Structures are given as C-alpha cells and as structure tokens.
Short mmCIF file of C-alpha atoms in Angstrom, two decimals:
data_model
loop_
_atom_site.label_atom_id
_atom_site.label_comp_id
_atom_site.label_asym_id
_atom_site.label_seq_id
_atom_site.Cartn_x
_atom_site.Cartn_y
_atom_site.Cartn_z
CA UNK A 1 0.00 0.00 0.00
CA UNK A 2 0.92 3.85 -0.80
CA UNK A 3 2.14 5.61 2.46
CA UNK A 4 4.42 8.91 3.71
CA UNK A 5 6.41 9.08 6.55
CA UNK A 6 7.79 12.15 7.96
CA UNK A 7 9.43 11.15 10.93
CA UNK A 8 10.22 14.64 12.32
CA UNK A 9 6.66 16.06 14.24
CA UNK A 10 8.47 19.02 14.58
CA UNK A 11 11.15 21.14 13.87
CA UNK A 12 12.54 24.34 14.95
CA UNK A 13 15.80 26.23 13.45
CA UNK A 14 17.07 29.87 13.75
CA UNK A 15 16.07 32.47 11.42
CA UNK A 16 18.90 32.74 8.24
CA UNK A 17 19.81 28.79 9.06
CA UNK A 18 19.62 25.94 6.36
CA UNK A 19 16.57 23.51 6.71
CA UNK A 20 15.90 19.84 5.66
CA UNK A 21 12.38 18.25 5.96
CA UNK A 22 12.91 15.01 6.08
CA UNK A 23 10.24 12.58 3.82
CA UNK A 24 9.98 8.77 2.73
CA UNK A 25 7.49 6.62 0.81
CA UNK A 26 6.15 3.95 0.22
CA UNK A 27 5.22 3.00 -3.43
CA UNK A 28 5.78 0.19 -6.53
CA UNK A 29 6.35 2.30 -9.62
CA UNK A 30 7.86 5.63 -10.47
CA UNK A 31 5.87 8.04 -7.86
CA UNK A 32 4.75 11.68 -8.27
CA UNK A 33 5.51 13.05 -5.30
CA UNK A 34 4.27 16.94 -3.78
CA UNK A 35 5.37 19.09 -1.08
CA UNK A 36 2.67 21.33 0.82
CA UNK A 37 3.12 24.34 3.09
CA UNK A 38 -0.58 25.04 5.25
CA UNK A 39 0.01 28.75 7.37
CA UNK A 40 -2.23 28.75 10.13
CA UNK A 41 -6.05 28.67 9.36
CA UNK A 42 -4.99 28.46 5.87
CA UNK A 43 -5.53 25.94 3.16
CA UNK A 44 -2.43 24.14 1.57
CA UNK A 45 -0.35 25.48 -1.26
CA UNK A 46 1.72 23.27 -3.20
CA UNK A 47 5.34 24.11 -3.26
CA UNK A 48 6.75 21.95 -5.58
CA UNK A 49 6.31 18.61 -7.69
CA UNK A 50 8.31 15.58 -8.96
CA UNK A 51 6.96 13.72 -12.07
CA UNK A 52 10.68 12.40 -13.53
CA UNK A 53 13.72 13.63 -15.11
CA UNK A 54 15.86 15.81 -12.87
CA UNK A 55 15.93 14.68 -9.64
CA UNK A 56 16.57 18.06 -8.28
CA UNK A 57 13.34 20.11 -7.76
CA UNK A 58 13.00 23.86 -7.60
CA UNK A 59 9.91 25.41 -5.76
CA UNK A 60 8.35 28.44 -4.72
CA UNK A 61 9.69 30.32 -2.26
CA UNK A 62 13.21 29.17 -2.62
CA UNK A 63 12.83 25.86 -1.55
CA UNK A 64 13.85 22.77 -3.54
CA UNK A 65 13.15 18.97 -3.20
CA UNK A 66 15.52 16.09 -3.95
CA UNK A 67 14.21 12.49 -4.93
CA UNK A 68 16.03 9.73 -3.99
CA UNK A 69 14.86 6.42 -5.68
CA UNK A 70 17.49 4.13 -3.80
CA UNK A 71 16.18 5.44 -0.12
CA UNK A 72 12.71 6.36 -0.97
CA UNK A 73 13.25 9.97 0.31
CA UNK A 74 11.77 13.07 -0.84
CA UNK A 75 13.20 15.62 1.40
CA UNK A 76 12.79 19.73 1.32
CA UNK A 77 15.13 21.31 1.30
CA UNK A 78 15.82 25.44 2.03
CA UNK A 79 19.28 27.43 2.69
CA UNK A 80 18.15 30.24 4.61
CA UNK A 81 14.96 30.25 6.33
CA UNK A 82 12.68 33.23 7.18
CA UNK A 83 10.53 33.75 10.06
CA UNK A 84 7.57 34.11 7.33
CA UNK A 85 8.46 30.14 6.66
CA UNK A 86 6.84 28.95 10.25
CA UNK A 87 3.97 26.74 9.36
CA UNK A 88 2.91 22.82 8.64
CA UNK A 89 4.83 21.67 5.94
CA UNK A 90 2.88 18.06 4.27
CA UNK A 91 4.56 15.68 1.96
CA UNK A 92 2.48 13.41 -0.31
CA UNK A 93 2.55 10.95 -2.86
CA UNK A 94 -0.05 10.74 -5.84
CA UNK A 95 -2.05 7.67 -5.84
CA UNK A 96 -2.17 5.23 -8.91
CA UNK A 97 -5.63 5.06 -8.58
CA UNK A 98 -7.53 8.06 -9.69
CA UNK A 99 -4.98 10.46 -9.01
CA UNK A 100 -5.37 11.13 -5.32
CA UNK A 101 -3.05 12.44 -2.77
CA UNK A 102 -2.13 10.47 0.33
CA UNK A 103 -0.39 12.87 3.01
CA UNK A 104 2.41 12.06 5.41
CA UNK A 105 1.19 13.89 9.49
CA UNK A 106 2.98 16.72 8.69
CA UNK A 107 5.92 18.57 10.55
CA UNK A 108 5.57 21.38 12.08
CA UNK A 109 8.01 24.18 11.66
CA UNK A 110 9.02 26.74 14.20
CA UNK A 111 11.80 29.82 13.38
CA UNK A 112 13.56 31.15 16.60
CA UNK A 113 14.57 35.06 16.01
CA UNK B 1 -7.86 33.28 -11.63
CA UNK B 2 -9.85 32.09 -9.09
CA UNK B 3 -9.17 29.41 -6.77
CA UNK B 4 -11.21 26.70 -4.91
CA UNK B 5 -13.83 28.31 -2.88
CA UNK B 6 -15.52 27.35 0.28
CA UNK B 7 -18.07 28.06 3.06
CA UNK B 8 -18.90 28.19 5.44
CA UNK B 9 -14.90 28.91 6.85
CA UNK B 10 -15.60 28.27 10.52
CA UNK B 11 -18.81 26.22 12.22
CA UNK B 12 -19.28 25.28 15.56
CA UNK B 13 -22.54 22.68 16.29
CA UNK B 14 -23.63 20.37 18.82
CA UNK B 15 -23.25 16.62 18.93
CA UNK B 16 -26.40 14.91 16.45
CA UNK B 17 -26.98 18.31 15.09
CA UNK B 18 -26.39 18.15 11.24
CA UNK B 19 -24.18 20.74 8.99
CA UNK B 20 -23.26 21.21 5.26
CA UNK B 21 -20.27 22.64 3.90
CA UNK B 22 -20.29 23.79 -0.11
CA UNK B 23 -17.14 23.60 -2.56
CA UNK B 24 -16.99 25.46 -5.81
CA UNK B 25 -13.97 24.30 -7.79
CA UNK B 26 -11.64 25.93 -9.91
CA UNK B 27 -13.22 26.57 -13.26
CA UNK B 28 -12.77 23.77 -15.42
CA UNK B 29 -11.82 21.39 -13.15
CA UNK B 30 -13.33 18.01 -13.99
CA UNK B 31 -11.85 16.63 -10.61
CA UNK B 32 -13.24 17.50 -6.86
CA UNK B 33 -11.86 15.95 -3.67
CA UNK B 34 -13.22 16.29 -0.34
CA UNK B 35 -10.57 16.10 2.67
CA UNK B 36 -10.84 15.42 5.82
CA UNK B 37 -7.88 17.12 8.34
CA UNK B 38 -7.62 16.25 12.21
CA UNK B 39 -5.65 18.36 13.93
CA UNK B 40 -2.12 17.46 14.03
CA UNK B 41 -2.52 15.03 11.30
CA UNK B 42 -2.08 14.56 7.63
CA UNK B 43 -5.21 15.21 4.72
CA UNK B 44 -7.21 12.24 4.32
CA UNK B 45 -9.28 11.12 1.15
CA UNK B 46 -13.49 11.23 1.95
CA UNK B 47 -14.51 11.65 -1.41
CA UNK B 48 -13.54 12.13 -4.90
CA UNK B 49 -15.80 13.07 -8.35
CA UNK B 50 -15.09 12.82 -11.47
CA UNK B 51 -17.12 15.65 -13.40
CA UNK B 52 -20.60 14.41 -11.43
CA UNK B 53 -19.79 10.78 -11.18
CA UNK B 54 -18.19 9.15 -7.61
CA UNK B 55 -14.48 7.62 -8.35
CA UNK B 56 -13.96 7.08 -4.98
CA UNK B 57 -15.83 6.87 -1.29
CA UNK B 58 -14.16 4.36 0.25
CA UNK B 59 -13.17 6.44 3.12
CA UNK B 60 -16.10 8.05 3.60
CA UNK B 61 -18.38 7.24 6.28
CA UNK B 62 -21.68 6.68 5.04
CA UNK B 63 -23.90 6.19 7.82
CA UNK B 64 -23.17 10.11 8.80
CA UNK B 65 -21.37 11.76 5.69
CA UNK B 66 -22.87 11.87 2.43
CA UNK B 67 -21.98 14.39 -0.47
CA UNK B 68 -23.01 15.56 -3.83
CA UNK B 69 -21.84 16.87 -7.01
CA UNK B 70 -24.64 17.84 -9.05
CA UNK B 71 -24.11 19.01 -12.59
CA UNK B 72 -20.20 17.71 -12.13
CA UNK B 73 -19.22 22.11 -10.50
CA UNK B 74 -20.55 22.29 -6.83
CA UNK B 75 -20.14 20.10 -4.35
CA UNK B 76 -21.70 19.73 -1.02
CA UNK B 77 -20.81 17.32 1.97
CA UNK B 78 -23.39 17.02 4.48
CA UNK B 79 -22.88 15.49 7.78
CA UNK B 80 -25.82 14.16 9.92
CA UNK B 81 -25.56 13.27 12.63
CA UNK B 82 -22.49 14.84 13.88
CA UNK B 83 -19.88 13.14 16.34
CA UNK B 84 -17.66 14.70 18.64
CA UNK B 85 -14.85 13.20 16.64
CA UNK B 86 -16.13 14.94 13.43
CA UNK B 87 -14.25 18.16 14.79
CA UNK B 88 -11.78 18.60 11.58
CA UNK B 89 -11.16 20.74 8.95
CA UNK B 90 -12.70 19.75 5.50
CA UNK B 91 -10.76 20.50 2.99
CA UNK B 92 -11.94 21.16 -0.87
CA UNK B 93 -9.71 20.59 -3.68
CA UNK B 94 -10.08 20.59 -7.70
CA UNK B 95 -7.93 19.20 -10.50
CA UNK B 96 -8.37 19.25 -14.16
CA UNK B 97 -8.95 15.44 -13.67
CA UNK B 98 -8.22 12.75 -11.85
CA UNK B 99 -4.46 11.01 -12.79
CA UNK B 100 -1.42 10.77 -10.67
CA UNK B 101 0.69 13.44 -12.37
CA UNK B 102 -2.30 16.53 -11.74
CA UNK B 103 -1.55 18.99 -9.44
CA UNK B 104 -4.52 19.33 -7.08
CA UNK B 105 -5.33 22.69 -5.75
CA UNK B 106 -6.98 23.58 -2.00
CA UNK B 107 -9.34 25.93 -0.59
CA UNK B 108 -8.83 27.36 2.83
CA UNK B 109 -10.91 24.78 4.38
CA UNK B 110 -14.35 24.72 6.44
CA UNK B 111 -13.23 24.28 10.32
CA UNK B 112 -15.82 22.37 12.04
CA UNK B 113 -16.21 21.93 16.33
CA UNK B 114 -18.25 19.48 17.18
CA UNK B 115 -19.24 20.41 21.13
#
C-alpha cells in the first residue's frame, strides 16, 4: 500500500539557518511526489512537484526537493529560512488510482529570532 | 484566476446536530476531492468526483457523511448526525482530472467543532 512518513513532528531552526524536511514513501512504480506548506487557518499550497527527469526540484519560495529512488526519500530542502516560513509543511505521494493524494502527518516548523 | 472556494470557513454545532459545507472548484476542473484534516494530522481522502460521477468513497463514512456533485461544479458534503470526533477541517480541492501526475489545488478549508 501507498504511504508517507515524515518522521520529524516538529522542527525548529534559527532564522537565516539551512533547513531539511525530512520525507519517505512507500510505493511500486515511479511516484509523483508533492510538497505542501498550510500557514495557520490556511488551506495548503503546493510548493513543488516531482513527475521524472531531474531529480533536483526547484519550488516556490526558494525551496527545492531532492528524490532519492534508492532510499525512498523526498526531502525539502531550504538554505536560509525566514521567520515568514513557520507553518505545517505536508509531503504526499499521488495515488495510482484516480490520481489522489495520500499525506504524510505533517511537521511542524518553528523559526527562533 | 480564481481558486477553490468554500463556506462556510468556521462552524461550531452540537453533537447529532447536522451541517453542510459547499465547494466550488476551480473553473474547469473536472476533478473534486473532499478532505478530511484532524488536527495534528495529515489530509485524508473522503470523497472524490469525477465531473458528477463518484471515483472514490471508500473512506467516507456513510452512515453520517454523504456528499453531492450535481451538474459535475458544486459540491456539497453534508454530515448528519455529527460526532464529537467529526471536529476537523474539510478540505476542498479541484484538479483538471483525476491522474497521478495533476496537481490538485486547496481551498482554505471549512473548520468544524463538534461540542
């Protein structure tokens, strides 16, 4: 069966550090694989996408993704965070079936000052 | 252009009471999902239509939650009665249909407390 893991509930870094969202999947073929940010009270806006080619995804925002087929990861990636970046981040994989999205819990992000 | 809409945003009712929630999707957008978000958790499937048809309710719990899609635009989910553990946010979303590679696109969600 299709799943997401995030293992990290949540996170919190220092404003101008680097960030890594951590994300793996479970899934038989070639997945299509999303990253969501959801700001408090707020609905979920997709930052980026992987379909194939380039491994290396660039998103809104200035984040990026990488996909790694050998250990099923799909983690986010940022350099330098900004206190406007502090929300639930969501990483998902696209089903096979009719196209839907199956969500990992989340991870919570926190930016210290 | 505009997005997925919904209402109402917030709703607070009492156990067995019933509410409704209504989705209009992004124009064009054969595909409409219905979400279901408990706090501290991930999205989860109720409900998807293609154009006016059902593709998938597995999830959905059909003694108390039913929806509709009439003329394949608007949706409404209905619960009745409502459960304490109904508190969630339910979550809209459209695509231009319903394969693995479309990106799906939210509204801001319909918080229900269920007291």
């Amino acid at each position: 069966a299709q799943s997401v893991t995030q293992p990290d509930i949540h996170i919190t870094v220092s404003e101008g550090a680097s960030l890594e969202l951590r994300c793996n999947y479970s899934y038989g073929a070639t997945p299509y694989l999303f990253w969501y940010v959801q700001s408090p009270g707020q609905g979920l806006q997709l930052l980026l996408k992987y379909f194939s080619g380039d491994t290396l995804v660039q998103g809104i925002k200035g984040f990026e993704a990488e996909f790694k087929r050998s250990q099923s990861s799909f983690n986010l990636r940022k350099p330098s965070v900004h206190w406007s970046d502090a929300a639930e981040y969501f990483c998902a994989v696209g089903s096979n079936q009719g196209g839907k999205l199956i969500f990992g819990q989340g991870t919570e992000l926190s930016v210290k000052p | 252009e505009a997005g997925v809409a919904q209402s109402p945003r917030y709703k607070i009712i009492e156990k067995r009471q019933s509410v409704a929630f209504w989705c209009n999707p992004i124009s064009g957008h054969a595909t409409l999902y219905w979400y279901q978000q408990i706090l501290g958790q991930g999205p989860k499937l109720l409900i998807q239509f293609q154009n006016n048809g059902v593709v998938d309710d597995s999830q959905l719990p059909k003694d108390r939650f039913s929806a509709e899609r009439l003329k394949g635009v608007d949706s409404t989910l209905k619960i009745q009665p409502a459960k304490l553990e109904d508190s969630a946010v339910y979550l809209c979303a459209s695509s231009l249909e319903g394969s693995s590679g479309n990106t799906i696109y939210f509204g801001e969600g319909s918080w229900l407390t269920v007291v």
